[in-house]
Short mmCIF file of C-alpha atoms in Angstrom, two decimals:
data_model
loop_
_atom_site.label_atom_id
_atom_site.label_comp_id
_atom_site.label_asym_id
_atom_site.label_seq_id
_atom_site.Cartn_x
_atom_site.Cartn_y
_atom_site.Cartn_z
CA MET A 1 -12.76 -6.85 -20.98
CA ILE A 2 -10.83 -5.06 -18.25
CA ALA A 3 -12.18 -3.86 -14.93
CA LEU A 4 -10.63 -0.97 -13.03
CA VAL A 5 -11.27 -1.47 -9.34
CA ASP A 6 -10.59 1.58 -7.22
CA CYS A 7 -10.95 1.82 -3.43
CA ASN A 8 -13.10 4.71 -2.21
CA SER A 9 -11.01 7.22 -0.20
CA PHE A 10 -8.73 4.33 0.62
CA TYR A 11 -6.70 5.58 3.60
CA ALA A 12 -9.77 6.89 5.39
CA SER A 13 -11.66 3.66 4.61
CA CYS A 14 -8.83 1.58 6.13
CA GLU A 15 -9.12 3.56 9.35
CA GLN A 16 -12.90 3.23 9.40
CA VAL A 17 -12.82 -0.58 9.14
CA PHE A 18 -11.52 -0.63 12.72
CA ARG A 19 -13.58 2.33 13.92
CA PRO A 20 -17.26 1.58 13.36
CA ASP A 21 -18.05 4.60 15.54
CA LEU A 22 -16.81 6.79 12.68
CA GLN A 23 -19.26 5.37 10.16
CA GLY A 24 -20.81 8.25 8.25
CA LYS A 25 -18.55 10.80 9.95
CA PRO A 26 -15.82 12.99 8.44
CA VAL A 27 -12.33 11.44 8.54
CA VAL A 28 -9.05 12.78 7.18
CA VAL A 29 -5.56 11.31 7.00
CA LEU A 30 -2.49 13.50 7.39
CA SER A 31 0.82 13.41 5.55
CA ASN A 32 4.13 12.42 7.15
CA ASN A 33 4.78 14.70 10.11
CA ASP A 34 1.09 15.54 10.17
CA GLY A 35 1.79 18.48 7.87
CA CYS A 36 -1.24 18.48 5.63
CA ILE A 37 -4.29 16.45 4.67
CA ILE A 38 -3.60 13.76 2.07
CA ALA A 39 -6.89 11.90 2.13
CA ALA A 40 -10.45 12.69 3.10
CA ASN A 41 -13.57 10.58 3.03
CA LYS A 42 -16.83 11.59 1.39
CA GLU A 43 -18.18 13.20 4.55
CA ALA A 44 -15.01 15.28 5.02
CA LYS A 45 -15.00 16.35 1.37
CA ALA A 46 -18.53 17.59 1.83
CA LEU A 47 -17.27 20.18 4.34
CA THR A 48 -16.33 22.48 1.50
CA HIS A 49 -15.88 25.51 3.74
CA ILE A 50 -12.73 23.97 5.25
CA PRO A 51 -9.59 24.72 3.19
CA MET A 52 -8.33 21.13 3.21
CA PHE A 53 -5.13 21.95 1.33
CA GLU A 54 -3.90 24.34 4.02
CA PRO A 55 -1.23 23.17 6.53
CA VAL A 56 -2.95 21.31 9.33
CA PHE A 57 -1.77 23.61 12.10
CA LYS A 58 -3.68 26.47 10.45
CA ILE A 59 -6.99 24.63 10.27
CA LYS A 60 -6.74 22.46 13.36
CA GLU A 61 -9.44 24.39 15.21
CA VAL A 62 -11.88 24.30 12.31
CA LEU A 63 -11.40 20.56 11.93
CA LYS A 64 -12.08 20.09 15.61
CA ALA A 65 -15.14 22.29 15.55
CA ASN A 66 -16.56 20.22 12.70
CA ASN A 67 -15.87 16.91 14.44
CA VAL A 68 -13.42 15.79 11.80
CA THR A 69 -11.32 12.88 13.03
CA CYS A 70 -7.65 13.18 12.01
CA PHE A 71 -5.31 10.22 11.60
CA SER A 72 -1.55 10.29 11.04
CA SER A 73 -0.70 8.14 8.05
CA ASN A 74 -0.35 4.47 8.96
CA TYR A 75 1.24 3.06 5.82
CA THR A 76 1.86 -0.31 7.45
CA LEU A 77 -1.86 -0.79 7.84
CA TYR A 78 -2.72 0.61 4.39
CA ALA A 79 -0.19 -1.68 2.70
CA ASP A 80 -1.65 -4.75 4.37
CA MET A 81 -5.25 -3.76 3.63
CA SER A 82 -4.24 -3.09 0.02
CA GLN A 83 -2.74 -6.58 -0.19
CA ARG A 84 -5.99 -8.05 1.09
CA VAL A 85 -7.95 -6.22 -1.60
CA MET A 86 -5.56 -7.36 -4.35
CA ASP A 87 -5.61 -10.97 -3.12
CA THR A 88 -9.39 -10.97 -3.12
CA LEU A 89 -9.37 -9.64 -6.69
CA ARG A 90 -7.18 -12.59 -7.68
CA GLU A 91 -10.09 -14.88 -6.80
CA PHE A 92 -11.81 -13.44 -9.87
CA SER A 93 -8.96 -13.43 -12.34
CA PRO A 94 -5.46 -14.81 -12.74
CA LEU A 95 -4.34 -11.51 -14.22
CA VAL A 96 -4.45 -8.55 -11.84
CA GLU A 97 -2.30 -5.49 -12.40
CA GLU A 98 -1.67 -3.59 -9.19
CA TYR A 99 -1.64 -0.08 -10.56
CA SER A 100 -1.29 1.75 -7.27
CA ILE A 101 -1.94 1.11 -3.58
CA ASP A 102 -5.69 1.54 -4.12
CA GLU A 103 -6.27 0.79 -7.80
CA SER A 104 -6.04 -2.38 -9.88
CA PHE A 105 -6.80 -3.47 -13.40
CA VAL A 106 -8.43 -6.89 -13.52
CA ASP A 107 -8.56 -8.90 -16.73
CA LEU A 108 -12.08 -10.32 -17.14
CA SER A 109 -11.70 -11.70 -20.66
CA HIS A 110 -12.40 -15.24 -19.47
CA TYR A 111 -16.01 -14.38 -18.52
CA PRO A 112 -18.81 -14.46 -21.12
CA SER A 113 -20.07 -10.97 -21.77
CA SER A 114 -23.52 -11.83 -20.44
CA GLN A 115 -21.97 -12.33 -16.98
CA LEU A 116 -19.87 -9.17 -16.79
CA GLU A 117 -22.47 -7.02 -15.05
CA ASN A 118 -22.97 -9.71 -12.46
CA ILE A 119 -19.22 -10.26 -11.96
CA ALA A 120 -18.57 -6.55 -11.55
CA HIS A 121 -21.18 -6.40 -8.79
CA GLN A 122 -19.75 -9.50 -7.17
CA ILE A 123 -16.28 -7.92 -7.13
CA LYS A 124 -17.60 -4.84 -5.40
CA GLU A 125 -19.59 -6.79 -2.83
CA ARG A 126 -16.97 -9.41 -2.07
CA ILE A 127 -14.18 -6.87 -1.53
CA HIS A 128 -16.41 -4.93 0.80
CA LYS A 129 -17.52 -7.99 2.75
CA HIS A 130 -14.11 -9.65 3.05
CA THR A 131 -11.98 -6.59 3.76
CA GLY A 132 -14.39 -3.84 4.80
CA ILE A 133 -13.10 -1.57 2.03
CA PRO A 134 -15.69 -0.03 -0.33
CA VAL A 135 -14.68 -0.02 -4.00
CA GLY A 136 -15.96 1.19 -7.36
CA VAL A 137 -15.77 -0.97 -10.48
CA GLY A 138 -15.56 0.29 -14.05
CA THR A 139 -15.48 -2.30 -16.81
CA ALA A 140 -14.82 -1.78 -20.50
CA LYS A 141 -12.83 -3.12 -23.40
CA THR A 142 -9.79 -0.87 -22.87
CA LYS A 143 -7.97 0.52 -19.85
CA SER A 144 -8.76 4.15 -20.71
CA LEU A 145 -12.46 3.38 -21.04
CA SER A 146 -12.58 1.36 -17.82
CA LYS A 147 -10.84 4.19 -16.00
CA MET A 148 -13.55 6.56 -17.20
CA ALA A 149 -16.28 4.03 -16.42
CA ASN A 150 -14.91 3.78 -12.90
CA LYS A 151 -15.19 7.54 -12.46
CA PHE A 152 -18.75 7.45 -13.73
CA ALA A 153 -19.59 4.50 -11.50
CA LYS A 154 -18.80 6.64 -8.49
CA LYS A 155 -19.93 10.01 -9.76
CA TYR A 156 -23.50 9.08 -10.66
CA ALA A 157 -25.46 7.60 -7.79
CA GLU A 158 -27.71 5.54 -10.08
CA ASN A 159 -24.68 3.42 -11.06
CA ASN A 160 -24.26 2.32 -7.47
CA GLY A 161 -20.48 2.06 -7.80
CA VAL A 162 -20.50 -0.27 -10.81
CA LEU A 163 -20.52 0.58 -14.51
CA VAL A 164 -20.03 -1.91 -17.32
CA ILE A 165 -19.49 -0.50 -20.80
CA ASP A 166 -20.35 -3.54 -22.89
CA SER A 167 -22.02 -1.99 -25.91
CA ASN A 168 -21.21 0.72 -28.38
CA GLN A 169 -24.30 2.56 -27.27
CA LYS A 170 -23.15 2.67 -23.64
CA ARG A 171 -19.68 3.71 -24.73
CA THR A 172 -20.84 6.66 -26.79
CA ALA A 173 -23.31 7.70 -24.09
CA MET A 174 -20.48 7.83 -21.54
CA LEU A 175 -18.08 9.63 -23.87
CA ALA A 176 -20.73 12.20 -24.73
CA LYS A 177 -21.20 12.96 -21.04
CA ALA A 178 -17.45 13.24 -20.35
CA LYS A 179 -15.59 16.47 -20.95
CA VAL A 180 -12.23 16.57 -22.70
CA LYS A 181 -10.52 17.18 -19.35
CA ASP A 182 -12.06 14.00 -17.94
CA ILE A 183 -10.02 11.86 -20.31
CA TRP A 184 -7.43 9.88 -18.38
CA GLY A 185 -3.92 11.11 -19.20
CA ILE A 186 -4.77 14.21 -21.16
CA GLY A 187 -2.61 17.16 -20.15
CA LYS A 188 -3.35 20.88 -20.15
CA LYS A 189 -1.68 21.58 -23.50
CA HIS A 190 -3.40 18.74 -25.30
CA LYS A 191 -6.71 19.66 -23.75
CA ALA A 192 -6.39 23.17 -25.16
CA ARG A 193 -5.41 21.84 -28.58
CA VAL A 194 -8.36 19.46 -28.68
CA GLU A 195 -10.80 22.13 -27.52
CA ASN A 196 -9.51 24.52 -30.19
CA THR A 197 -10.91 22.18 -32.80
CA GLY A 198 -14.34 22.82 -31.32
CA ALA A 199 -14.48 19.48 -29.54
CA LYS A 200 -16.26 19.67 -26.21
CA SER A 201 -16.86 16.13 -25.09
CA ALA A 202 -14.65 13.07 -25.05
CA LEU A 203 -16.91 11.74 -27.80
CA ASP A 204 -16.00 14.71 -30.01
CA PHE A 205 -12.35 13.86 -29.40
CA THR A 206 -12.85 10.30 -30.59
CA LYS A 207 -14.35 11.64 -33.81
CA LEU A 208 -11.36 13.81 -34.71
CA PRO A 209 -9.38 12.42 -37.66
CA LEU A 210 -6.64 10.09 -36.48
CA ALA A 211 -4.10 11.83 -38.71
CA TRP A 212 -4.73 15.11 -36.87
CA VAL A 213 -4.43 13.44 -33.47
CA ARG A 214 -1.19 11.76 -34.45
CA LYS A 215 0.28 14.99 -35.78
CA GLU A 216 -0.82 17.25 -32.91
CA MET A 217 -0.68 14.89 -29.95
CA THR A 218 2.00 12.36 -30.91
CA VAL A 219 1.72 8.66 -30.31
CA VAL A 220 0.45 9.27 -26.77
CA GLY A 221 -2.63 11.01 -28.10
CA GLU A 222 -3.07 8.39 -30.78
CA ARG A 223 -3.14 5.63 -28.18
CA LEU A 224 -5.73 7.52 -26.17
CA TRP A 225 -7.85 8.06 -29.27
CA ARG A 226 -7.67 4.36 -30.15
CA GLU A 227 -8.41 3.24 -26.60
CA LEU A 228 -11.47 5.46 -26.35
CA ASN A 229 -12.55 4.09 -29.73
CA ASP A 230 -12.58 0.62 -28.19
CA MET A 231 -9.21 -0.47 -29.58
CA PRO A 232 -6.92 -1.70 -26.78
CA CYS A 233 -3.40 -0.20 -26.83
CA HIS A 234 -2.37 -0.60 -23.21
CA GLU A 235 -1.91 -4.22 -22.30
CA MET A 236 -2.18 -5.63 -18.82
CA VAL A 237 1.19 -5.45 -17.08
CA SER A 238 1.83 -8.19 -14.58
CA VAL A 239 5.57 -8.07 -14.01
CA VAL A 240 7.00 -5.02 -12.33
CA GLU A 241 10.28 -3.88 -13.84
CA PRO A 242 13.05 -3.37 -11.28
CA LYS A 243 13.35 0.28 -10.27
CA LYS A 244 16.13 2.33 -11.85
CA GLY A 245 16.68 4.42 -8.75
CA ILE A 246 15.66 4.06 -5.11
CA GLY A 247 15.61 6.87 -2.63
CA THR A 248 14.04 8.23 0.47
CA ALA A 249 13.92 11.62 2.11
CA LYS A 250 11.75 12.54 5.01
CA SER A 251 11.39 15.72 6.94
CA PHE A 252 12.51 15.45 10.53
CA GLY A 253 9.90 15.73 13.21
CA TYR A 254 11.85 18.70 14.54
CA LYS A 255 14.49 20.95 13.05
CA LEU A 256 17.91 19.55 13.90
CA ASP A 257 21.36 21.07 14.19
CA ASP A 258 22.95 18.12 15.99
CA TYR A 259 25.25 16.37 13.54
CA GLY A 260 25.01 13.06 15.41
CA LEU A 261 21.25 12.91 15.00
CA ILE A 262 21.43 13.73 11.31
CA GLU A 263 23.99 10.94 10.96
CA GLU A 264 21.58 8.54 12.62
CA ALA A 265 18.75 9.53 10.32
CA THR A 266 21.00 9.11 7.27
CA SER A 267 22.14 5.66 8.39
CA SER A 268 18.59 4.62 9.01
CA TYR A 269 17.46 5.76 5.52
CA ILE A 270 20.40 3.93 3.94
CA ALA A 271 19.31 0.76 5.74
CA GLU A 272 15.80 1.20 4.33
CA VAL A 273 16.83 1.75 0.72
CA THR A 274 19.56 -0.89 0.63
CA ASP A 275 17.03 -3.42 1.84
CA LEU A 276 14.82 -2.60 -1.16
CA LEU A 277 17.90 -2.67 -3.37
CA ARG A 278 18.74 -6.22 -2.34
CA GLN A 279 15.13 -7.31 -2.60
CA GLN A 280 15.17 -6.46 -6.28
CA GLN A 281 18.67 -7.94 -6.61
CA SER A 282 20.34 -4.78 -7.78
CA ALA A 283 23.47 -2.92 -6.83
CA ALA A 284 24.05 0.84 -6.97
CA ARG A 285 26.80 2.57 -8.90
CA TYR A 286 26.14 6.06 -7.48
CA LEU A 287 24.92 7.37 -4.16
CA GLU A 288 23.43 10.80 -3.69
CA VAL A 289 23.04 12.47 -0.31
CA PHE A 290 21.35 15.81 0.26
CA LEU A 291 20.69 17.97 3.26
CA GLN A 292 18.39 20.93 3.51
CA THR A 293 16.93 23.47 5.88
CA ASN A 294 13.26 24.39 5.91
CA HIS A 295 12.87 26.68 2.92
CA HIS A 296 9.37 27.65 4.06
CA SER A 297 10.81 29.20 7.18
CA ASN A 298 11.65 32.87 7.13
CA ILE A 299 13.40 32.89 10.48
CA ASP A 300 16.03 30.25 9.71
CA LYS A 301 19.20 30.70 7.68
CA GLN A 302 18.98 28.59 4.55
CA HIS A 303 21.32 25.90 3.34
CA TYR A 304 20.91 23.21 0.70
CA GLN A 305 23.61 21.00 -0.66
CA LYS A 306 23.90 17.65 -2.29
CA ILE A 307 26.74 15.36 -3.16
CA VAL A 308 26.97 12.46 -5.59
CA ILE A 309 29.40 9.73 -4.69
CA THR A 310 30.66 7.32 -7.32
CA LEU A 311 31.27 3.90 -5.88
CA GLU A 312 34.34 2.06 -7.04
CA ILE A 313 32.27 -0.96 -7.87
CA PRO A 314 28.47 -1.17 -7.67
CA THR A 315 27.38 -2.49 -4.31
CA ASN A 316 24.31 -3.28 -2.26
CA SER A 317 26.05 -3.65 1.07
CA THR A 318 24.38 -1.62 3.81
CA ALA A 319 27.68 -1.23 5.65
CA LYS A 320 29.60 0.03 2.62
CA LEU A 321 26.88 2.41 1.51
CA THR A 322 26.41 3.75 5.03
CA LYS A 323 30.12 4.41 5.29
CA GLU A 324 30.15 6.28 1.99
CA ALA A 325 26.96 8.20 2.80
CA LEU A 326 28.33 9.42 6.10
CA LYS A 327 31.56 10.51 4.41
CA GLY A 328 29.43 12.47 1.96
CA LEU A 329 27.24 13.90 4.70
CA LYS A 330 30.33 15.19 6.50
CA LYS A 331 31.32 17.10 3.38
CA ILE A 332 27.95 18.82 2.91
CA TYR A 333 27.12 19.48 6.55
CA LYS A 334 27.70 23.02 7.72
CA PRO A 335 27.27 23.75 11.42
CA GLY A 336 25.01 26.55 12.59
CA TYR A 337 21.94 25.68 10.54
CA ARG A 338 18.73 24.05 11.66
CA TYR A 339 18.14 21.25 9.18
CA LYS A 340 14.73 19.95 8.20
CA LYS A 341 15.44 17.10 5.87
CA VAL A 342 18.10 14.66 4.78
CA GLY A 343 17.71 12.35 1.82
CA VAL A 344 19.56 9.53 0.12
CA ASN A 345 19.18 8.25 -3.44
CA LEU A 346 20.73 5.17 -4.96
CA ILE A 347 21.16 5.63 -8.70
CA GLY A 348 22.75 3.83 -11.60
CA LEU A 349 21.31 0.50 -10.51
CA VAL A 350 22.59 -2.68 -12.13
CA PRO A 351 21.63 -6.32 -11.55
CA ASP A 352 23.81 -7.61 -8.73
CA THR A 353 24.75 -10.63 -10.82
CA ASP A 354 26.74 -8.68 -13.35
CA ILE A 355 28.83 -6.40 -11.24
CA GLN A 356 32.11 -5.76 -12.99
CA THR A 357 34.82 -6.00 -10.42
CA ASN A 358 38.01 -4.09 -10.64
CA LEU A 359 41.22 -6.07 -10.63
CA PHE A 360 42.80 -3.71 -8.16
CA TYR A 361 39.79 -3.31 -5.92
CA LYS A 362 40.19 -4.85 -2.53
CA GLU A 363 36.85 -5.62 -0.92
CA GLU A 364 36.53 -4.36 2.62
CA LYS A 365 35.49 -6.83 5.27
CA ILE A 366 32.27 -4.98 6.01
CA GLU A 367 31.16 -5.33 2.39
CA SER A 368 31.15 -9.09 2.50
CA PRO A 369 27.92 -10.37 0.95
CA LYS A 370 28.02 -13.18 3.49
CA LEU A 371 27.73 -10.70 6.38
CA THR A 372 24.91 -8.82 4.64
CA LYS A 373 23.08 -12.06 4.04
CA VAL A 374 23.32 -13.13 7.67
CA ILE A 375 22.01 -9.74 8.83
CA ASP A 376 19.12 -9.89 6.35
CA GLU A 377 18.22 -13.37 7.51
CA LEU A 378 18.27 -12.40 11.17
CA ASN A 379 16.08 -9.39 10.48
CA SER A 380 13.56 -11.35 8.47
CA LYS A 381 13.39 -13.91 11.26
CA TYR A 382 13.33 -11.66 14.32
CA GLY A 383 11.87 -8.42 12.98
CA LYS A 384 12.76 -5.30 11.06
CA ASN A 385 15.98 -3.59 12.20
CA LYS A 386 16.70 -6.05 15.00
CA VAL A 387 20.30 -6.20 13.81
CA LYS A 388 21.56 -2.86 12.58
CA LEU A 389 24.68 -0.78 12.26
CA ALA A 390 25.66 1.16 15.36
CA THR A 391 25.54 4.38 13.32
CA VAL A 392 21.75 4.10 13.24
CA GLY A 393 21.87 4.70 16.95
CA ASN A 394 19.87 3.33 19.79
CA ARG A 395 18.54 6.45 21.45
CA GLU A 396 15.13 7.84 20.92
CA LYS A 397 14.68 8.82 17.30
CA GLN A 398 14.38 12.55 17.76
CA TRP A 399 14.43 12.93 14.01
CA ALA A 400 11.59 10.50 13.49
CA LEU A 401 8.29 11.52 12.02
CA ILE A 402 5.66 13.06 14.19
CA THR A 403 2.74 10.67 14.09
CA GLU A 404 0.63 11.91 16.90
CA HIS A 405 -2.64 10.39 15.74
CA ARG A 406 -1.47 7.11 14.24
CA SER A 407 -3.88 4.23 14.63
CA ASN A 408 -2.64 0.79 15.64
CA ARG A 409 -1.04 -1.56 13.15
CA PHE A 410 -4.03 -3.84 13.70
CA THR A 411 -3.06 -6.49 11.17
CA THR A 412 0.71 -6.77 11.47
CA GLN A 413 1.57 -6.34 15.18
CA TRP A 414 0.35 -8.83 17.78
CA ASP A 415 0.48 -6.22 20.53
CA GLU A 416 -1.48 -3.64 18.53
CA LEU A 417 -4.58 -5.73 17.76
CA LEU A 418 -8.03 -4.24 17.68
CA THR A 419 -9.45 -4.58 21.19
CA ILE A 420 -13.06 -4.98 22.22
CA GLY A 421 -14.70 -4.73 25.62
CA SER A 422 -16.80 -2.26 27.48
CA MET B 1 -5.50 -9.90 -25.22
CA SER B 2 -2.23 -11.70 -24.73
CA LEU B 3 -1.45 -12.77 -21.23
CA GLY B 4 2.09 -11.44 -21.41
CA LYS B 5 4.24 -12.59 -18.56
CA VAL B 6 2.13 -14.30 -15.96
CA ASN B 7 2.89 -14.14 -12.27
CA LEU B 8 4.43 -17.27 -10.93
CA VAL B 9 2.25 -19.24 -8.58
CA LYS B 10 3.63 -18.91 -5.07
CA LYS B 11 4.74 -22.23 -3.73
CA SER B 12 4.15 -23.04 -0.12
CA LYS B 13 7.21 -23.70 1.93
CA LYS B 14 5.79 -27.03 2.94
CA SER B 15 7.67 -29.94 1.56
CA HIS B 16 5.70 -33.02 0.76
CA ARG B 17 8.73 -34.86 -0.48
CA VAL B 18 10.07 -37.96 1.08
CA ALA B 19 12.89 -36.97 3.37
CA ARG B 20 16.32 -37.89 2.16
CA PRO B 21 17.87 -40.30 4.63
CA ASN B 22 20.41 -38.46 6.72
CA GLN B 23 21.37 -41.06 9.23
CA THR B 24 24.97 -41.98 8.83
CA GLY B 25 24.49 -45.53 10.02
CA PHE B 26 21.24 -47.38 9.40
CA SER B 27 18.89 -45.37 7.22
CA SER B 28 15.72 -44.40 9.04
CA PRO B 29 12.83 -46.85 8.78
CA ALA B 30 10.59 -43.74 8.73
CA THR B 31 12.04 -42.45 5.49
CA HIS B 32 8.90 -43.01 3.44
CA TYR B 33 6.49 -41.91 6.17
CA THR B 34 7.57 -38.35 6.91
CA GLU B 35 5.03 -35.56 6.63
CA PRO B 36 5.19 -31.81 7.16
CA ARG B 37 4.48 -30.77 10.74
CA ILE B 38 1.05 -29.28 11.52
CA ASP B 39 0.84 -25.60 10.71
CA LEU B 40 -1.87 -23.70 12.61
CA ASN B 41 -2.09 -21.03 9.94
CA SER B 42 -3.25 -23.52 7.38
CA GLU B 43 -5.52 -25.38 9.83
CA LEU B 44 -7.31 -22.43 11.40
CA ILE B 45 -7.35 -19.91 8.60
CA SER B 46 -9.10 -20.69 5.38
CA ASN B 47 -9.21 -17.19 3.94
CA PRO B 48 -6.16 -15.18 5.04
CA SER B 49 -7.13 -11.98 3.23
CA ALA B 50 -10.43 -11.85 5.15
CA THR B 51 -9.07 -12.94 8.53
CA PHE B 52 -8.48 -10.53 11.41
CA TYR B 53 -7.47 -10.96 15.04
CA VAL B 54 -9.17 -9.12 17.86
CA ARG B 55 -8.15 -8.99 21.51
CA VAL B 56 -10.65 -8.89 24.35
CA SER B 57 -9.85 -6.26 26.96
CA ASP B 58 -12.13 -7.32 29.82
CA ASP B 59 -14.67 -9.91 31.00
CA SER B 60 -17.75 -8.26 29.55
CA PHE B 61 -18.32 -11.18 27.14
CA SER B 62 -18.10 -13.87 29.83
CA GLU B 63 -21.54 -15.23 28.87
CA TYR B 64 -19.85 -16.62 25.76
CA THR B 65 -16.92 -17.94 27.85
CA ILE B 66 -14.82 -15.25 26.27
CA PHE B 67 -12.57 -13.59 28.84
CA LYS B 68 -10.00 -10.90 29.23
CA ASN B 69 -6.91 -11.28 26.99
CA ASP B 70 -8.50 -13.90 24.75
CA VAL B 71 -7.79 -13.41 21.05
CA LEU B 72 -10.60 -14.02 18.59
CA ILE B 73 -9.93 -15.21 15.08
CA ILE B 74 -12.47 -13.55 12.84
CA ASP B 75 -13.28 -14.46 9.27
CA LYS B 76 -15.14 -11.70 7.47
CA SER B 77 -15.74 -13.84 4.39
CA LEU B 78 -18.23 -16.17 6.14
CA MET B 79 -21.99 -15.80 6.51
CA PRO B 80 -22.88 -16.69 10.11
CA LYS B 81 -25.10 -19.70 10.63
CA HIS B 82 -27.62 -20.22 13.39
CA ASN B 83 -26.05 -20.31 16.84
CA GLN B 84 -22.61 -19.17 15.67
CA LEU B 85 -20.75 -16.36 17.35
CA ALA B 86 -20.12 -13.17 15.43
CA LEU B 87 -18.46 -9.84 16.00
CA VAL B 88 -21.04 -7.19 15.22
CA THR B 89 -21.39 -3.46 15.61
CA LYS B 90 -24.32 -1.82 17.36
CA GLU B 91 -24.58 1.93 17.20
CA GLY B 92 -20.93 2.13 16.28
CA ALA B 93 -19.63 -0.10 19.08
CA PHE B 94 -18.24 -3.63 18.78
CA GLN B 95 -20.31 -6.39 20.38
CA ILE B 96 -20.40 -10.16 20.31
CA GLU B 97 -23.66 -11.76 19.25
CA ARG B 98 -24.88 -15.35 19.10
CA ILE B 99 -26.69 -15.41 15.80
CA GLY B 100 -30.40 -16.17 15.75
CA VAL B 101 -30.72 -17.04 19.42
CA ALA B 102 -31.80 -14.02 21.42
CA ASP B 103 -34.98 -12.48 20.07
CA THR B 104 -33.53 -9.02 20.25
CA LYS B 105 -35.13 -6.34 18.22
CA GLU B 106 -31.89 -4.44 18.25
CA THR B 107 -30.35 -4.04 14.85
CA PHE B 108 -26.71 -4.77 14.32
CA GLN B 109 -24.23 -4.89 11.47
CA LEU B 110 -22.16 -8.00 10.98
CA TRP B 111 -18.40 -7.40 11.14
CA GLY B 112 -17.20 -11.00 10.94
CA VAL B 113 -17.76 -14.54 12.15
CA ILE B 114 -15.72 -15.72 15.14
CA THR B 115 -14.10 -18.97 14.09
CA TYR B 116 -11.72 -19.65 16.99
CA ILE B 117 -10.99 -18.28 20.44
CA ILE B 118 -7.36 -18.38 21.52
CA LYS B 119 -6.87 -18.57 25.27
CA SER B 120 -3.68 -18.63 27.20
CA THR B 121 -3.76 -21.02 30.14
CA LEU B 122 -0.54 -19.76 31.66
#
């Protein structure tokens, strides 16, 4: 049996752990640059008259009038709280698949079926007690069924956040209640195809002939059909494959036309992605840099350009990649525009152990893996970005994200701890 | 279900091995007696994923000899026993409470048990 454990409105819940005064009150979390709402708790979702998908600046007054507390996203905090939840889950099972920042599959096959209901409740209670994060638990024989059980656990109050599908009777009852669109991973086209057969519920879908499903919905549909019919097709994944491309692109806090500042932002993003690159022991063959103005703006002139640079030999040196990125940036930068975003992507990743060197390639001093290693070691000892390239700059990061309402990094910074007192 | 590839168990950095003699002259008589140095993280924190640190901003908890700038180590996984100190919330505000002592009729929610108080004496 597999449990899907899913944190309830995770980002908002993280904030509320440290703000007991917001218990039972509406809370939303904003995207980078505080542009729009990316998460809302139950109380905020209940305010259905507020158009939550609108840009924040348009609904700021309504939010205020309804006493909605807004937080800028604090991913440092969310990542640590997520780790706490995952670690607590590992007390129940040696096999936990971290599916996303707020969702995990937990293998429960080592528990006798008579205990599953009890274990599922224990998971929910222990996570809440130890970390302060409320979760829902759906348990079933396959991943697709446990995903659906999880939804039902939260949707129907009588389930109290826990639903264990441990009999055929419970399975069919759930499937009969679920619509075709509630099936995890079913797209618009397939939904229409299934509904054309006259099927209304997920249960009807599971009763379609397998041959039809295979023909009309390919192997993807077949797997879904099997999973919902209690036949596991998706195994637990516990080893994350190295990424095939790594990139980052963030909107600037303000529109920029100063080339120097854009250079600094680019260097800083390169430092971020090359760090990840080395962590997974890869090297990049190609580097892409792009620069764009705000295409939502109708007062600014528009410019978008990207460049792909082929590196002579794959590398993961921050210095080398920064040098190449800035060369590329120079080529695509046109003065006279107000830019909103710069991005870098490392593509064509290969394991750094099998880099094919070129007989005629002369390594530059700055590329030396020894230098990179020393810098990495210093930074891991003394703190992120303590040693950096001068191109990243030392002045105030005018291009940095606007995070006006960010909460403290309560669990990772000694000078940002939760404080109590009168 | 097959287990597939299983995550490797994380090893602690602590070495319990006998230190290799590195004196160039006489080998150290302590060779077989070395032990890893005390690590406060492992002594004071039994459940890292449920442990939080909280700083005190003034002297309003002086009755518990908790003063300004002290840092409390709080373990949310524990159930408080009689007479233990706990961080609680009352009407949405953080408070410190000695469990089961005062016969208050006030209701509070437990946030976590205070396990240690770190004070700077400098």
